[in-house]
Short mmCIF file of N, CA and C in Angstrom, two decimals:
data_model
loop_
_atom_site.label_atom_id
_atom_site.label_comp_id
_atom_site.label_asym_id
_atom_site.label_seq_id
_atom_site.Cartn_x
_atom_site.Cartn_y
_atom_site.Cartn_z
N TYR A 290 0.39 17.14 -19.02
CA TYR A 290 0.53 15.60 -18.71
C TYR A 290 -0.32 15.18 -20.02
N ILE A 291 0.27 13.85 -20.08
CA ILE A 291 -0.80 12.39 -20.90
C ILE A 291 -1.71 11.45 -20.55
N SER A 292 -2.21 11.45 -20.51
CA SER A 292 -3.36 9.91 -20.27
C SER A 292 -3.52 9.08 -21.44
N TYR A 293 -2.78 7.90 -20.74
CA TYR A 293 -3.59 6.93 -21.62
C TYR A 293 -3.91 5.88 -20.54
N ASN A 294 -4.27 5.14 -21.81
CA ASN A 294 -5.59 3.45 -21.16
C ASN A 294 -5.22 2.75 -21.23
N PRO A 295 -3.81 1.52 -20.65
CA PRO A 295 -3.45 0.65 -21.36
C PRO A 295 -3.63 -0.79 -21.72
N ASP A 296 -5.15 -0.65 -20.42
CA ASP A 296 -6.07 -1.80 -20.38
C ASP A 296 -5.38 -2.65 -19.62
N LEU A 297 -5.07 -2.39 -18.65
CA LEU A 297 -4.16 -3.28 -17.79
C LEU A 297 -4.99 -4.67 -17.11
N PRO A 298 -4.34 -5.87 -16.99
CA PRO A 298 -5.65 -6.32 -16.15
C PRO A 298 -5.12 -6.52 -14.81
N ALA A 299 -6.02 -6.83 -13.33
CA ALA A 299 -5.54 -6.51 -12.08
C ALA A 299 -4.04 -6.62 -12.15
N LEU A 300 -3.20 -6.13 -11.46
CA LEU A 300 -1.47 -6.54 -11.35
C LEU A 300 -1.58 -6.97 -9.78
N THR A 301 -0.74 -8.31 -9.60
CA THR A 301 0.26 -8.75 -8.24
C THR A 301 1.27 -8.72 -8.18
N GLY A 302 1.78 -7.63 -8.98
CA GLY A 302 3.16 -7.06 -9.29
C GLY A 302 3.64 -6.36 -10.34
N LEU A 303 4.73 -5.33 -10.11
CA LEU A 303 4.44 -4.34 -11.07
C LEU A 303 5.87 -3.65 -10.32
N THR A 304 6.50 -2.77 -11.75
CA THR A 304 7.76 -2.18 -10.77
C THR A 304 7.46 -1.35 -12.31
N VAL A 305 8.24 -0.37 -11.20
CA VAL A 305 8.16 1.21 -12.17
C VAL A 305 9.41 2.19 -11.78
N CYS A 306 10.32 2.36 -13.20
CA CYS A 306 11.33 3.23 -13.01
C CYS A 306 11.66 4.16 -14.10
N ALA A 307 11.91 5.05 -13.36
CA ALA A 307 12.32 6.81 -14.03
C ALA A 307 13.55 7.68 -14.15
N TRP A 308 13.76 7.92 -15.24
CA TRP A 308 15.29 8.95 -14.76
C TRP A 308 14.94 10.14 -14.41
N GLN A 309 14.94 10.47 -13.50
CA GLN A 309 14.93 12.13 -13.24
C GLN A 309 16.18 12.90 -12.96
N GLN A 310 15.74 14.18 -12.84
CA GLN A 310 16.79 15.72 -12.94
C GLN A 310 16.01 16.03 -12.25
N LYS A 311 16.08 16.79 -10.98
CA LYS A 311 15.85 17.71 -10.22
C LYS A 311 16.24 18.47 -10.45
N SER A 312 16.15 20.25 -10.77
CA SER A 312 16.11 21.29 -11.20
C SER A 312 15.44 22.54 -10.51
N TYR A 313 14.70 21.66 -10.29
CA TYR A 313 13.59 23.09 -9.65
C TYR A 313 13.60 23.38 -7.79
N SER A 314 13.66 23.80 -6.84
CA SER A 314 12.76 24.19 -5.34
C SER A 314 11.93 23.66 -5.02
N ASP A 315 11.32 23.09 -4.95
CA ASP A 315 9.98 23.02 -4.75
C ASP A 315 10.07 21.40 -4.18
N ASP A 316 8.83 20.82 -3.63
CA ASP A 316 8.73 19.47 -3.05
C ASP A 316 7.69 18.71 -3.50
N LYS A 317 7.61 17.67 -3.40
CA LYS A 317 6.13 16.93 -3.39
C LYS A 317 5.90 17.22 -5.00
N ARG A 318 6.16 16.66 -5.39
CA ARG A 318 6.00 15.91 -7.40
C ARG A 318 6.13 14.33 -7.47
N TYR A 319 5.16 14.10 -7.65
CA TYR A 319 4.34 13.40 -8.27
C TYR A 319 4.78 13.08 -9.68
N TRP A 320 5.19 11.50 -10.60
CA TRP A 320 5.55 12.04 -11.83
C TRP A 320 5.59 10.35 -12.50
N PHE A 321 4.50 9.78 -11.74
CA PHE A 321 3.87 8.43 -12.01
C PHE A 321 2.37 8.30 -11.78
N SER A 322 1.72 8.44 -12.15
CA SER A 322 0.42 8.12 -11.67
C SER A 322 -0.29 6.40 -11.97
N TYR A 323 -1.01 6.14 -11.67
CA TYR A 323 -2.14 4.59 -12.46
C TYR A 323 -3.63 5.33 -11.92
N ALA A 324 -4.89 5.93 -12.21
CA ALA A 324 -6.33 5.86 -11.26
C ALA A 324 -6.99 4.87 -11.98
N VAL A 325 -8.14 4.63 -11.51
CA VAL A 325 -8.67 3.91 -11.29
C VAL A 325 -10.03 4.26 -11.24
N SER A 326 -11.47 3.86 -11.26
CA SER A 326 -12.37 4.57 -11.12
C SER A 326 -12.63 4.00 -10.06
N GLY A 327 -12.86 5.34 -9.18
CA GLY A 327 -13.00 4.69 -7.38
C GLY A 327 -11.56 5.74 -6.81
N SER A 328 -10.87 5.52 -7.76
CA SER A 328 -9.73 6.13 -6.99
C SER A 328 -8.52 6.46 -7.94
N ASP A 329 -8.08 7.90 -8.04
CA ASP A 329 -7.44 8.57 -8.46
C ASP A 329 -5.88 8.32 -8.15
N ASN A 330 -5.06 7.64 -7.25
CA ASN A 330 -3.97 8.08 -7.00
C ASN A 330 -3.84 6.03 -6.59
N GLU A 331 -4.12 5.60 -7.56
CA GLU A 331 -4.00 3.77 -7.42
C GLU A 331 -2.65 3.37 -6.91
N ILE A 332 -1.68 4.09 -8.12
CA ILE A 332 -0.63 4.16 -7.45
C ILE A 332 0.32 5.23 -7.87
N ILE A 333 1.05 5.79 -7.02
CA ILE A 333 1.64 6.95 -7.55
C ILE A 333 3.59 7.24 -6.92
N LEU A 334 4.28 7.69 -7.93
CA LEU A 334 5.87 7.46 -7.68
C LEU A 334 6.52 8.84 -7.57
N GLY A 335 6.60 9.04 -6.41
CA GLY A 335 7.22 10.68 -6.71
C GLY A 335 8.18 10.81 -5.61
N GLU A 336 8.34 12.75 -5.54
CA GLU A 336 8.67 12.98 -4.09
C GLU A 336 8.26 13.11 -3.34
N GLY A 337 8.36 12.80 -2.12
CA GLY A 337 7.79 13.74 -1.13
C GLY A 337 8.14 14.74 -0.52
N ASP A 338 8.78 14.70 0.62
CA ASP A 338 9.83 16.41 1.08
C ASP A 338 10.95 15.67 0.24
N LYS A 339 11.63 17.49 0.35
CA LYS A 339 12.94 16.60 0.27
C LYS A 339 14.23 15.78 0.27
N GLY A 340 14.00 15.15 -0.69
CA GLY A 340 15.10 14.09 -0.35
C GLY A 340 14.55 12.58 -0.64
N ASN A 341 13.59 12.40 -0.53
CA ASN A 341 12.46 11.54 -0.34
C ASN A 341 11.73 11.27 -1.58
N TYR A 342 11.95 10.28 -2.05
CA TYR A 342 10.80 9.53 -2.60
C TYR A 342 10.05 8.43 -1.61
N VAL A 343 8.39 8.50 -3.01
CA VAL A 343 7.69 8.16 -2.42
C VAL A 343 6.78 7.41 -2.86
N PHE A 344 6.08 5.55 -2.40
CA PHE A 344 6.30 4.98 -3.49
C PHE A 344 4.34 4.50 -2.49
N TYR A 345 3.41 4.91 -3.29
CA TYR A 345 1.94 4.66 -3.30
C TYR A 345 1.11 3.84 -3.77
N LEU A 346 0.15 2.38 -3.34
CA LEU A 346 -0.15 1.82 -3.57
C LEU A 346 -1.38 1.32 -2.96
N ALA A 347 -2.28 1.87 -4.01
CA ALA A 347 -3.82 1.77 -2.77
C ALA A 347 -3.78 2.53 -1.50
N SER A 348 -3.51 3.71 -1.97
CA SER A 348 -4.14 4.36 0.08
C SER A 348 -2.86 3.86 0.76
N ASN A 349 -2.29 3.01 0.75
CA ASN A 349 -0.75 2.79 1.30
C ASN A 349 0.39 3.68 0.85
N ASN A 350 1.20 3.88 1.19
CA ASN A 350 2.64 4.32 1.27
C ASN A 350 3.93 4.23 1.70
N PHE A 351 5.23 4.54 1.43
CA PHE A 351 5.92 3.67 2.52
C PHE A 351 7.18 4.87 1.94
N VAL A 352 8.08 5.34 2.33
CA VAL A 352 9.28 6.40 2.23
C VAL A 352 10.60 6.14 1.69
N ALA A 353 11.16 6.01 1.04
CA ALA A 353 13.11 6.03 0.95
C ALA A 353 13.64 7.28 1.07
N ASP A 354 14.57 7.69 1.97
CA ASP A 354 14.85 9.05 2.20
C ASP A 354 16.87 8.84 1.55
N ALA A 355 16.38 9.19 0.08
CA ALA A 355 17.26 9.17 -0.81
C ALA A 355 18.23 10.12 -0.64
N GLY A 356 18.33 11.53 -0.43
CA GLY A 356 18.64 12.50 -0.07
C GLY A 356 19.12 13.39 -0.97
N SER A 357 19.72 15.05 -1.38
CA SER A 357 19.54 15.76 -2.30
C SER A 357 20.68 15.40 -3.43
N PHE A 358 19.76 15.12 -4.70
CA PHE A 358 19.92 15.04 -5.77
C PHE A 358 19.93 16.27 -6.63
N ASP A 359 19.65 17.45 -6.53
CA ASP A 359 20.04 18.62 -7.02
C ASP A 359 20.47 18.75 -8.30
N ASN A 360 19.69 18.78 -9.54
CA ASN A 360 20.97 19.07 -11.00
C ASN A 360 21.63 17.74 -11.41
N GLN A 361 21.32 16.35 -10.68
CA GLN A 361 21.62 15.09 -11.36
C GLN A 361 20.71 14.45 -11.81
N TRP A 362 21.17 13.62 -12.74
CA TRP A 362 20.35 12.46 -12.75
C TRP A 362 20.49 11.36 -12.29
N VAL A 363 19.18 10.94 -11.22
CA VAL A 363 19.18 10.06 -10.79
C VAL A 363 17.61 9.18 -11.14
N HIS A 364 18.52 7.68 -11.43
CA HIS A 364 17.30 6.22 -11.67
C HIS A 364 17.28 5.83 -10.79
N VAL A 365 15.41 5.83 -10.24
CA VAL A 365 14.18 5.73 -9.41
C VAL A 365 13.75 4.74 -9.31
N CYS A 366 13.70 3.67 -8.75
CA CYS A 366 12.33 2.72 -9.49
C CYS A 366 11.84 2.04 -7.94
N ALA A 367 10.66 1.50 -8.19
CA ALA A 367 9.87 0.56 -7.32
C ALA A 367 9.94 -0.46 -7.78
N ALA A 368 9.26 -1.12 -6.95
CA ALA A 368 8.78 -2.66 -7.28
C ALA A 368 8.05 -2.84 -6.16
N TRP A 369 7.20 -4.10 -6.13
CA TRP A 369 6.22 -4.86 -5.96
C TRP A 369 5.56 -5.75 -5.87
N ASP A 370 5.78 -7.11 -5.10
CA ASP A 370 5.10 -8.29 -5.21
C ASP A 370 3.50 -8.61 -4.42
N SER A 371 2.75 -8.86 -5.09
CA SER A 371 1.63 -9.99 -3.80
C SER A 371 2.29 -10.67 -2.89
N GLU A 372 2.31 -11.84 -3.93
CA GLU A 372 3.12 -12.81 -3.16
C GLU A 372 3.66 -12.48 -1.78
N SER A 373 4.54 -12.25 -2.13
CA SER A 373 5.95 -11.87 -0.90
C SER A 373 5.40 -10.91 0.22
N GLY A 374 4.99 -9.90 -0.96
CA GLY A 374 4.52 -8.76 0.26
C GLY A 374 5.87 -7.70 0.21
N VAL A 375 6.82 -8.10 -0.75
CA VAL A 375 8.21 -7.55 -0.62
C VAL A 375 7.28 -6.35 -1.45
N SER A 376 8.13 -4.77 -1.26
CA SER A 376 7.96 -3.63 -1.86
C SER A 376 9.16 -2.97 -1.91
N THR A 377 10.03 -2.29 -2.63
CA THR A 377 11.32 -1.46 -3.07
C THR A 377 11.33 -0.31 -3.47
N ILE A 378 12.56 0.72 -2.73
CA ILE A 378 12.44 1.76 -3.61
C ILE A 378 13.76 1.16 -3.62
N SER A 379 14.24 2.18 -5.02
CA SER A 379 15.82 1.65 -5.36
C SER A 379 16.55 3.13 -6.41
N VAL A 380 17.33 3.36 -5.59
CA VAL A 380 17.50 4.71 -6.38
C VAL A 380 19.21 4.60 -6.75
N ASN A 381 19.35 4.80 -8.07
CA ASN A 381 20.16 4.77 -8.89
C ASN A 381 21.28 3.38 -8.45
N GLY A 382 20.43 2.45 -8.89
CA GLY A 382 20.44 0.99 -8.30
C GLY A 382 20.63 0.02 -7.49
N GLU A 383 20.77 0.89 -6.45
CA GLU A 383 21.05 0.57 -5.14
C GLU A 383 19.69 0.11 -4.57
N ALA A 384 18.94 -0.56 -3.77
CA ALA A 384 17.95 -0.83 -2.97
C ALA A 384 18.37 0.13 -2.00
N ASN A 385 16.68 0.97 -1.44
CA ASN A 385 17.31 2.44 -0.85
C ASN A 385 15.92 2.05 0.20
N GLN A 386 15.28 1.01 0.56
CA GLN A 386 14.68 1.30 1.26
C GLN A 386 13.80 -0.16 0.79
N VAL A 387 13.73 -1.27 1.68
CA VAL A 387 12.19 -2.37 1.97
C VAL A 387 11.52 -2.33 3.06
N GLN A 388 10.16 -2.76 1.99
CA GLN A 388 8.78 -2.71 2.85
C GLN A 388 8.86 -4.52 2.77
N GLU A 389 7.87 -5.01 3.90
CA GLU A 389 7.63 -6.49 3.85
C GLU A 389 6.69 -6.35 4.79
N ASP A 390 5.59 -7.57 3.82
CA ASP A 390 4.22 -7.49 4.23
C ASP A 390 3.68 -6.22 3.93
N PHE A 391 3.48 -5.81 2.41
CA PHE A 391 3.09 -4.15 1.55
C PHE A 391 2.48 -4.72 0.89
N LYS A 392 0.38 -4.70 1.06
CA LYS A 392 -0.42 -5.11 0.32
C LYS A 392 -0.02 -6.26 -0.17
N LYS A 393 0.21 -7.42 0.86
CA LYS A 393 0.13 -8.73 0.18
C LYS A 393 -0.59 -9.28 0.43
N GLY A 394 -1.17 -10.41 -1.06
CA GLY A 394 -2.29 -11.08 -1.46
C GLY A 394 -3.39 -9.58 -1.53
N GLN A 395 -2.74 -8.67 -2.09
CA GLN A 395 -3.88 -8.02 -2.96
C GLN A 395 -3.54 -7.67 -4.59
N SER A 396 -4.28 -6.70 -4.83
CA SER A 396 -4.12 -6.50 -6.15
C SER A 396 -4.47 -5.44 -6.64
N ILE A 397 -4.37 -4.43 -7.66
CA ILE A 397 -4.10 -3.45 -7.88
C ILE A 397 -5.29 -3.27 -9.43
N LYS A 398 -6.44 -3.06 -9.61
CA LYS A 398 -7.65 -2.71 -10.16
C LYS A 398 -7.37 -2.77 -11.45
N ALA A 399 -8.07 -3.23 -11.91
CA ALA A 399 -8.04 -3.42 -13.41
C ALA A 399 -8.55 -2.20 -14.68
N GLY A 400 -8.08 -1.33 -15.51
CA GLY A 400 -8.68 -1.20 -16.48
C GLY A 400 -8.12 0.67 -16.17
N GLY A 401 -7.06 0.82 -15.27
CA GLY A 401 -6.96 2.15 -15.08
C GLY A 401 -6.07 3.17 -16.18
N ASN A 402 -5.97 4.33 -15.92
CA ASN A 402 -5.28 5.38 -16.98
C ASN A 402 -3.82 5.30 -16.10
N LEU A 403 -2.59 5.58 -17.03
CA LEU A 403 -1.65 5.89 -16.40
C LEU A 403 -1.39 7.15 -17.11
#
């Protein structure tokens, strides 16, 4: 893995996207992480159980059941807005799961490592 400190300010919104091609059979693979002092997993995006994408934000999470995409390229995005509290997991450009009142009015700590 790599670690990078982009010196981010406290975040009140974000979007994280990645292309993924799963060619293995294990579950629970997380491929985006933002760690801050006191929390190794302030933000996480990845796979929970097979076919589920998981978005963790400051110890809370929600899951999108996207089905299985073995050996296919998949574009996955997670977005969150503190002001509205709306968070979305999108798969291949389609909103797969929308969560309301998710960490509404809160912020993600500054100064973490990606």
